[in-house]
CSV table of C-alpha atoms in Angstrom, one decimal:
chain,number,residue,atom,x,y,z
E,1367,MET,CA,37.3,29.4,18.8
E,1368,ALA,CA,34.4,30.3,16.5
E,1369,ILE,CA,33.9,34.0,15.7
E,1370,VAL,CA,30.3,35.2,16.0
E,1371,THR,CA,29.6,37.6,13.2
E,1372,GLY,CA,26.8,40.1,13.1
E,1373,THR,CA,24.8,37.8,10.9
E,1374,ALA,CA,25.3,34.8,13.1
E,1375,ALA,CA,24.3,36.9,16.1
E,1376,GLY,CA,20.9,37.7,14.5
E,1377,LEU,CA,21.6,41.2,13.2
E,1378,PRO,CA,20.0,42.0,9.8
E,1379,PRO,CA,22.4,41.0,7.0
E,1380,VAL,CA,23.7,43.9,4.8
E,1381,GLU,CA,24.1,42.0,1.6
E,1382,TYR,CA,21.2,40.5,-0.5
E,1383,ALA,CA,23.2,37.3,-1.1
E,1384,VAL,CA,23.6,36.8,2.7
E,1385,ALA,CA,19.9,37.3,3.2
E,1386,VAL,CA,19.2,34.7,0.5
E,1387,GLU,CA,21.4,32.2,2.3
E,1388,ARG,CA,19.8,32.9,5.7
E,1389,TYR,CA,16.4,32.4,4.2
E,1390,LEU,CA,17.4,29.1,2.4
E,1391,ALA,CA,19.1,27.8,5.6
E,1392,ALA,CA,15.9,28.3,7.6
E,1393,SER,CA,13.6,27.0,4.8
E,1394,GLY,CA,13.9,23.3,5.6
E,1395,LEU,CA,14.1,22.6,1.8
E,1396,ALA,CA,16.0,19.6,0.4
E,1397,ASP,CA,19.4,20.4,-1.3
E,1398,GLY,CA,17.9,20.2,-4.8
E,1399,SER,CA,15.1,22.6,-4.0
E,1400,ARG,CA,17.4,25.0,-2.3
E,1401,ARG,CA,19.6,25.1,-5.4
E,1402,ILE,CA,16.5,25.9,-7.6
E,1403,TYR,CA,15.4,28.6,-5.1
E,1404,ARG,CA,18.9,30.1,-5.0
E,1405,ILE,CA,19.0,30.3,-8.9
E,1406,ALA,CA,15.6,32.1,-8.9
E,1407,LEU,CA,16.6,34.6,-6.2
E,1408,ASP,CA,19.9,35.2,-7.9
E,1409,THR,CA,17.9,36.1,-11.1
E,1410,TRP,CA,16.2,38.9,-9.2
E,1411,ALA,CA,19.6,40.2,-8.0
E,1412,TRP,CA,20.5,40.9,-11.6
E,1413,ALA,CA,17.2,42.7,-12.1
E,1414,LEU,CA,17.8,44.9,-9.1
E,1415,ALA,CA,21.2,45.8,-10.6
E,1416,ASP,CA,19.5,46.7,-13.9
E,1417,ARG,CA,21.5,44.0,-15.6
E,1418,PRO,CA,20.1,41.2,-17.7
E,1419,ALA,CA,20.5,37.8,-16.1
E,1420,PRO,CA,22.6,35.2,-17.9
E,1421,THR,CA,20.7,32.6,-19.7
E,1422,GLY,CA,21.3,28.9,-20.6
E,1423,PRO,CA,24.2,27.0,-18.9
E,1424,GLU,CA,25.9,30.3,-17.9
E,1425,ARG,CA,23.0,31.2,-15.6
E,1426,ARG,CA,24.0,28.5,-13.1
E,1427,ARG,CA,27.7,29.4,-13.1
E,1428,ALA,CA,27.5,33.2,-13.1
E,1429,ARG,CA,28.0,35.1,-9.9
E,1430,PRO,CA,25.2,37.5,-9.2
E,1431,PRO,CA,26.0,41.1,-8.5
E,1432,VAL,CA,26.8,42.2,-4.9
E,1433,LEU,CA,23.8,44.3,-3.6
E,1434,PRO,CA,22.7,45.6,-0.3
E,1435,LEU,CA,19.4,44.0,0.9
E,1436,ALA,CA,18.1,47.6,1.6
E,1437,LEU,CA,17.9,48.0,-2.2
E,1438,LEU,CA,14.6,46.2,-2.0
E,1439,ASP,CA,13.3,49.1,0.1
E,1440,HIS,CA,14.4,51.7,-2.4
E,1441,PRO,CA,11.4,53.6,-4.0
E,1442,ASP,CA,12.2,52.3,-7.5
E,1443,ALA,CA,12.6,48.6,-6.4
E,1444,ALA,CA,9.1,47.7,-7.5
E,1445,ASP,CA,9.6,49.3,-10.9
E,1446,ARG,CA,12.9,47.5,-11.4
E,1447,LEU,CA,11.3,44.2,-10.6
E,1448,ARG,CA,8.3,44.8,-12.9
E,1449,ALA,CA,10.6,45.7,-15.7
E,1450,ALA,CA,12.7,42.6,-15.1
E,1451,ALA,CA,9.5,40.4,-15.0
E,1452,ALA,CA,8.5,41.8,-18.3
E,1453,ARG,CA,11.9,41.0,-19.8
E,1454,ARG,CA,11.7,37.4,-18.4
E,1455,ALA,CA,8.3,36.9,-19.7
E,1456,ALA,CA,9.6,37.5,-23.3
E,1457,ASP,CA,12.0,34.6,-23.1
E,1458,THR,CA,10.7,32.1,-20.6
E,1459,ASP,CA,7.5,30.1,-20.1
E,1460,PRO,CA,4.8,31.4,-17.7
E,1461,ARG,CA,5.2,28.5,-15.2
E,1462,THR,CA,8.9,29.2,-14.8
E,1463,LEU,CA,8.4,32.9,-14.3
E,1464,ASN,CA,5.5,32.4,-11.9
E,1465,ARG,CA,7.6,30.0,-9.9
E,1466,GLU,CA,10.4,32.6,-9.7
E,1467,LEU,CA,8.0,35.3,-8.6
E,1468,SER,CA,6.6,33.0,-5.9
E,1469,THR,CA,10.1,32.3,-4.7
E,1470,LEU,CA,10.9,36.0,-4.4
E,1471,ARG,CA,7.6,36.7,-2.6
E,1472,ALA,CA,8.2,34.0,-0.1
E,1473,ALA,CA,11.8,35.3,0.6
E,1474,VAL,CA,10.6,38.9,1.0
E,1475,ALA,CA,7.8,37.9,3.3
E,1476,TRP,CA,10.4,36.0,5.5
E,1477,TRP,CA,12.8,39.0,5.5
E,1478,ARG,CA,9.9,41.4,6.4
E,1479,ALA,CA,8.8,39.1,9.3
E,1480,ARG,CA,12.3,39.6,10.8
E,1481,GLY,CA,12.3,43.3,10.3
E,1482,TRP,CA,15.0,43.3,7.7
E,1483,LEU,CA,12.7,45.1,5.2
E,1484,ASP,CA,9.9,47.7,5.6
E,1485,GLY,CA,8.1,47.5,2.3
E,1486,ASP,CA,7.1,44.8,-0.1
E,1487,PRO,CA,8.4,45.5,-3.7
E,1488,THR,CA,6.7,42.4,-4.9
E,1489,ALA,CA,3.2,43.5,-4.1
E,1490,GLY,CA,2.5,44.7,-7.7
E,1491,LEU,CA,4.0,41.7,-9.4
E,1492,LEU,CA,1.2,39.6,-10.9
E,1493,ALA,CA,1.4,36.0,-11.9
E,1494,LEU,CA,1.2,35.4,-15.6
E,1495,PRO,CA,-1.9,33.5,-16.9
E,1496,LEU,CA,-1.1,29.9,-17.9
E,1497,PRO,CA,-1.9,28.6,-21.4
E,1498,GLN,CA,-5.0,26.5,-21.6
E,1499,PRO,CA,-4.2,22.8,-21.7
E,1500,ALA,CA,-4.8,21.1,-25.0
E,1501,THR,CA,-7.7,18.7,-25.3
E,1502,ALA,CA,-6.4,15.3,-24.5
E,1503,ALA,CA,-6.4,12.8,-27.3
E,1504,GLY,CA,-8.7,9.8,-27.0
E,1505,PRO,CA,-7.7,6.1,-26.7
E,1506,LEU,CA,-5.6,4.6,-29.4
E,1507,THR,CA,-7.6,3.2,-32.3
E,1508,PRO,CA,-7.3,-0.5,-33.3
E,1509,GLU,CA,-5.2,0.5,-36.2
E,1510,GLU,CA,-2.9,2.6,-34.0
E,1511,LEU,CA,-2.6,-0.3,-31.5
E,1512,ARG,CA,-1.6,-2.7,-34.3
E,1513,ALA,CA,1.1,-0.3,-35.4
E,1514,LEU,CA,2.3,0.1,-31.8
E,1515,PHE,CA,2.5,-3.6,-31.1
E,1516,ALA,CA,4.3,-4.2,-34.4
E,1517,LEU,CA,7.2,-2.0,-33.3
E,1518,ARG,CA,10.5,-3.7,-32.5
E,1519,ALA,CA,10.4,-2.7,-28.9
E,1520,PRO,CA,12.0,-4.6,-26.0
E,1521,LEU,CA,10.1,-7.3,-24.1
E,1522,ARG,CA,9.5,-5.1,-21.1
E,1523,GLU,CA,7.9,-2.3,-23.1
E,1524,GLN,CA,5.7,-4.7,-25.1
E,1525,ALA,CA,4.5,-6.5,-21.9
E,1526,LEU,CA,3.8,-3.2,-20.2
E,1527,TRP,CA,1.9,-1.8,-23.2
E,1528,HIS,CA,-0.2,-4.9,-23.7
E,1529,LEU,CA,-1.0,-5.1,-20.0
E,1530,LEU,CA,-2.0,-1.5,-19.8
E,1531,HIS,CA,-4.3,-1.9,-22.7
E,1532,GLU,CA,-5.8,-5.3,-21.9
E,1533,SER,CA,-6.3,-4.7,-18.2
E,1534,ALA,CA,-7.6,-1.1,-18.6
E,1535,ALA,CA,-5.8,-0.5,-15.2
E,1536,ALA,CA,-4.2,2.8,-14.2
E,1537,ILE,CA,-0.5,3.1,-15.0
E,1538,GLU,CA,0.5,3.5,-11.4
E,1539,THR,CA,-1.4,0.3,-10.5
E,1540,VAL,CA,0.4,-1.7,-13.2
E,1541,LEU,CA,3.9,-0.4,-12.4
E,1542,ALA,CA,3.3,-1.2,-8.7
E,1543,LEU,CA,2.8,-4.9,-9.5
E,1544,ASP,CA,5.3,-7.5,-8.2
E,1545,ALA,CA,6.1,-10.8,-9.9
E,1546,ASP,CA,4.4,-12.8,-7.1
E,1547,HIS,CA,1.2,-10.9,-7.6
E,1548,LEU,CA,0.5,-12.7,-10.9
E,1549,ASP,CA,-1.7,-15.7,-11.4
E,1550,LEU,CA,-0.4,-16.5,-14.9
E,1551,PRO,CA,-2.5,-19.6,-15.7
E,1552,ARG,CA,-5.7,-17.7,-14.8
E,1553,ARG,CA,-4.6,-14.5,-16.5
E,1554,ARG,CA,-5.2,-12.4,-13.5
E,1555,THR,CA,-3.6,-11.1,-10.3
E,1556,ARG,CA,-3.8,-13.1,-7.1
E,1557,PRO,CA,-6.3,-12.3,-4.4
E,1558,GLY,CA,-5.2,-9.6,-2.0
E,1559,HIS,CA,-3.7,-7.4,-4.7
E,1560,ALA,CA,-5.2,-4.9,-7.2
E,1561,THR,CA,-7.6,-7.0,-9.3
E,1562,LEU,CA,-6.4,-7.1,-12.9
E,1563,HIS,CA,-7.3,-9.4,-15.8
E,1564,TRP,CA,-5.6,-9.6,-19.1
E,1565,GLN,CA,-5.9,-11.4,-22.5
E,1566,SER,CA,-3.8,-13.4,-24.9
E,1567,GLY,CA,-1.3,-10.7,-25.8
E,1568,THR,CA,-0.2,-10.1,-22.2
E,1569,ALA,CA,-0.5,-13.8,-21.4
E,1570,ARG,CA,2.1,-14.5,-24.1
E,1571,LEU,CA,4.6,-11.9,-22.8
E,1572,LEU,CA,4.4,-12.0,-19.0
E,1573,PRO,CA,5.9,-15.5,-18.6
E,1574,LEU,CA,8.9,-14.4,-20.6
E,1575,LEU,CA,9.2,-11.2,-18.6
E,1576,VAL,CA,9.2,-12.9,-15.2
E,1577,ALA,CA,11.3,-16.0,-16.2
E,1578,GLY,CA,13.6,-16.8,-13.3
E,1579,ARG,CA,12.0,-14.3,-11.0
E,1580,ALA,CA,9.5,-15.3,-8.3
E,1581,THR,CA,9.4,-12.0,-6.4
E,1582,GLY,CA,10.3,-8.4,-6.7
E,1583,PRO,CA,9.0,-5.6,-9.0
E,1584,LEU,CA,7.4,-6.9,-12.2
E,1585,PHE,CA,8.8,-4.0,-14.4
E,1586,LEU,CA,12.4,-3.2,-13.7
E,1587,THR,CA,14.8,-0.5,-14.8
E,1588,ASP,CA,17.8,-1.3,-17.0
E,1589,ARG,CA,20.4,-0.4,-14.4
E,1590,ARG,CA,21.2,-1.5,-10.8
E,1591,ALA,CA,19.4,0.5,-8.2
E,1592,PRO,CA,21.3,3.2,-6.2
E,1593,ALA,CA,22.0,2.8,-2.6
E,1594,GLY,CA,19.1,3.5,-0.3
E,1595,THR,CA,16.4,2.2,-2.7
E,1596,PRO,CA,13.5,0.7,-0.6
E,1597,THR,CA,13.5,-3.1,-0.6
E,1598,ARG,CA,9.9,-3.2,-2.0
E,1599,ASP,CA,11.2,-1.5,-5.1
E,1600,LEU,CA,14.3,-3.6,-5.5
E,1601,CYS,CA,14.7,-6.9,-7.4
E,1602,PRO,CA,16.4,-9.5,-5.2
E,1603,TYR,CA,17.8,-11.3,-8.2
E,1604,THR,CA,19.3,-8.5,-10.3
E,1605,GLY,CA,19.5,-5.6,-7.9
E,1606,HIS,CA,17.6,-3.4,-10.4
E,1607,ALA,CA,14.9,-1.0,-9.2
E,1608,ARG,CA,11.2,-0.7,-10.1
E,1609,LEU,CA,10.5,1.1,-13.4
E,1610,SER,CA,9.2,4.6,-12.7
E,1611,TYR,CA,6.2,6.3,-14.3
E,1612,ARG,CA,8.5,9.0,-15.7
E,1613,ARG,CA,10.9,6.5,-17.3
E,1614,ALA,CA,8.0,4.4,-18.7
E,1615,ALA,CA,6.5,7.5,-20.3
E,1616,GLU,CA,9.8,8.6,-21.8
E,1617,LEU,CA,10.4,5.1,-23.3
E,1618,PHE,CA,6.9,5.1,-24.8
E,1619,THR,CA,7.3,8.5,-26.3
E,1620,ALA,CA,10.7,7.5,-27.8
E,1621,HIS,CA,9.4,4.3,-29.3
E,1622,SER,CA,6.1,5.7,-30.6
E,1623,ARG,CA,7.6,8.9,-32.1
E,1624,PRO,CA,7.7,7.5,-35.7
E,1625,LEU,CA,4.0,6.7,-35.4
E,1626,GLY,CA,2.9,10.3,-34.8
E,1627,PRO,CA,2.5,13.0,-32.2
E,1628,ASP,CA,0.4,13.0,-29.0
E,1629,TRP,CA,1.1,9.4,-28.2
E,1630,THR,CA,1.0,8.9,-24.4
E,1631,LEU,CA,0.8,5.9,-22.1
E,1632,ARG,CA,-2.7,7.0,-21.0
E,1633,ARG,CA,-4.0,6.5,-24.5
E,1634,LEU,CA,-3.4,2.8,-24.1
E,1635,ARG,CA,-6.3,2.5,-21.8
E,1636,PRO,CA,-9.4,1.6,-23.8
E,1637,GLY,CA,-12.4,3.9,-24.0
E,1638,ARG,CA,-15.3,3.1,-21.7
């Protein structure tokens, strides 16, 4: 027979860690997001205990101190959190700290809505200003393009880079193409799909890329797709998945690194 504890019966939890788990259980977040939220909330437990939070890999494995939730209603709770935020600001980037602050605010608001806390020790915690984004570099010059296309890169990458440049299409549009969308003799996509045209460089590479494949994603990953991959993103011949934007960008950065900094896939799109 199940034992109904005070927490299960709806009574306010005594421990901070239990309140964290109650909040996460009711949040509706996916497992990965709950793990990130838990790490952030554990970080503030160390702050309330006036102890520095572990850093690096140890941060994920360390057990946070056991604290009463009522410590957040203590008169000096806001000062402790401000001091901890200042320490975190010295060794972490503003986006990470702002995300951790937002996580704590959301949890405190949830706890207060249930009457578990009276005050809000996060009221005086201000988000850090984010650094101004650097000015984006312009399209690759003809000389840079020649250097890029001369690299000893795999066929998939060369075909993707040429198509992005010659079609001037968005990266998402190109990666969404399937093999049966192509009208290779006319160097264009078939009617009913995103309209793309390309030139001789792409025309030379695409037939090699799709050899033996009549359907399925045009650009594929190097490994078989995990279970549950949508059929539209799965190659029926090899079982490989559609190449993602993130992976395509990582590969471009790795291959272009010897050519210089600030090389991104978006720079392949010619200037207007």
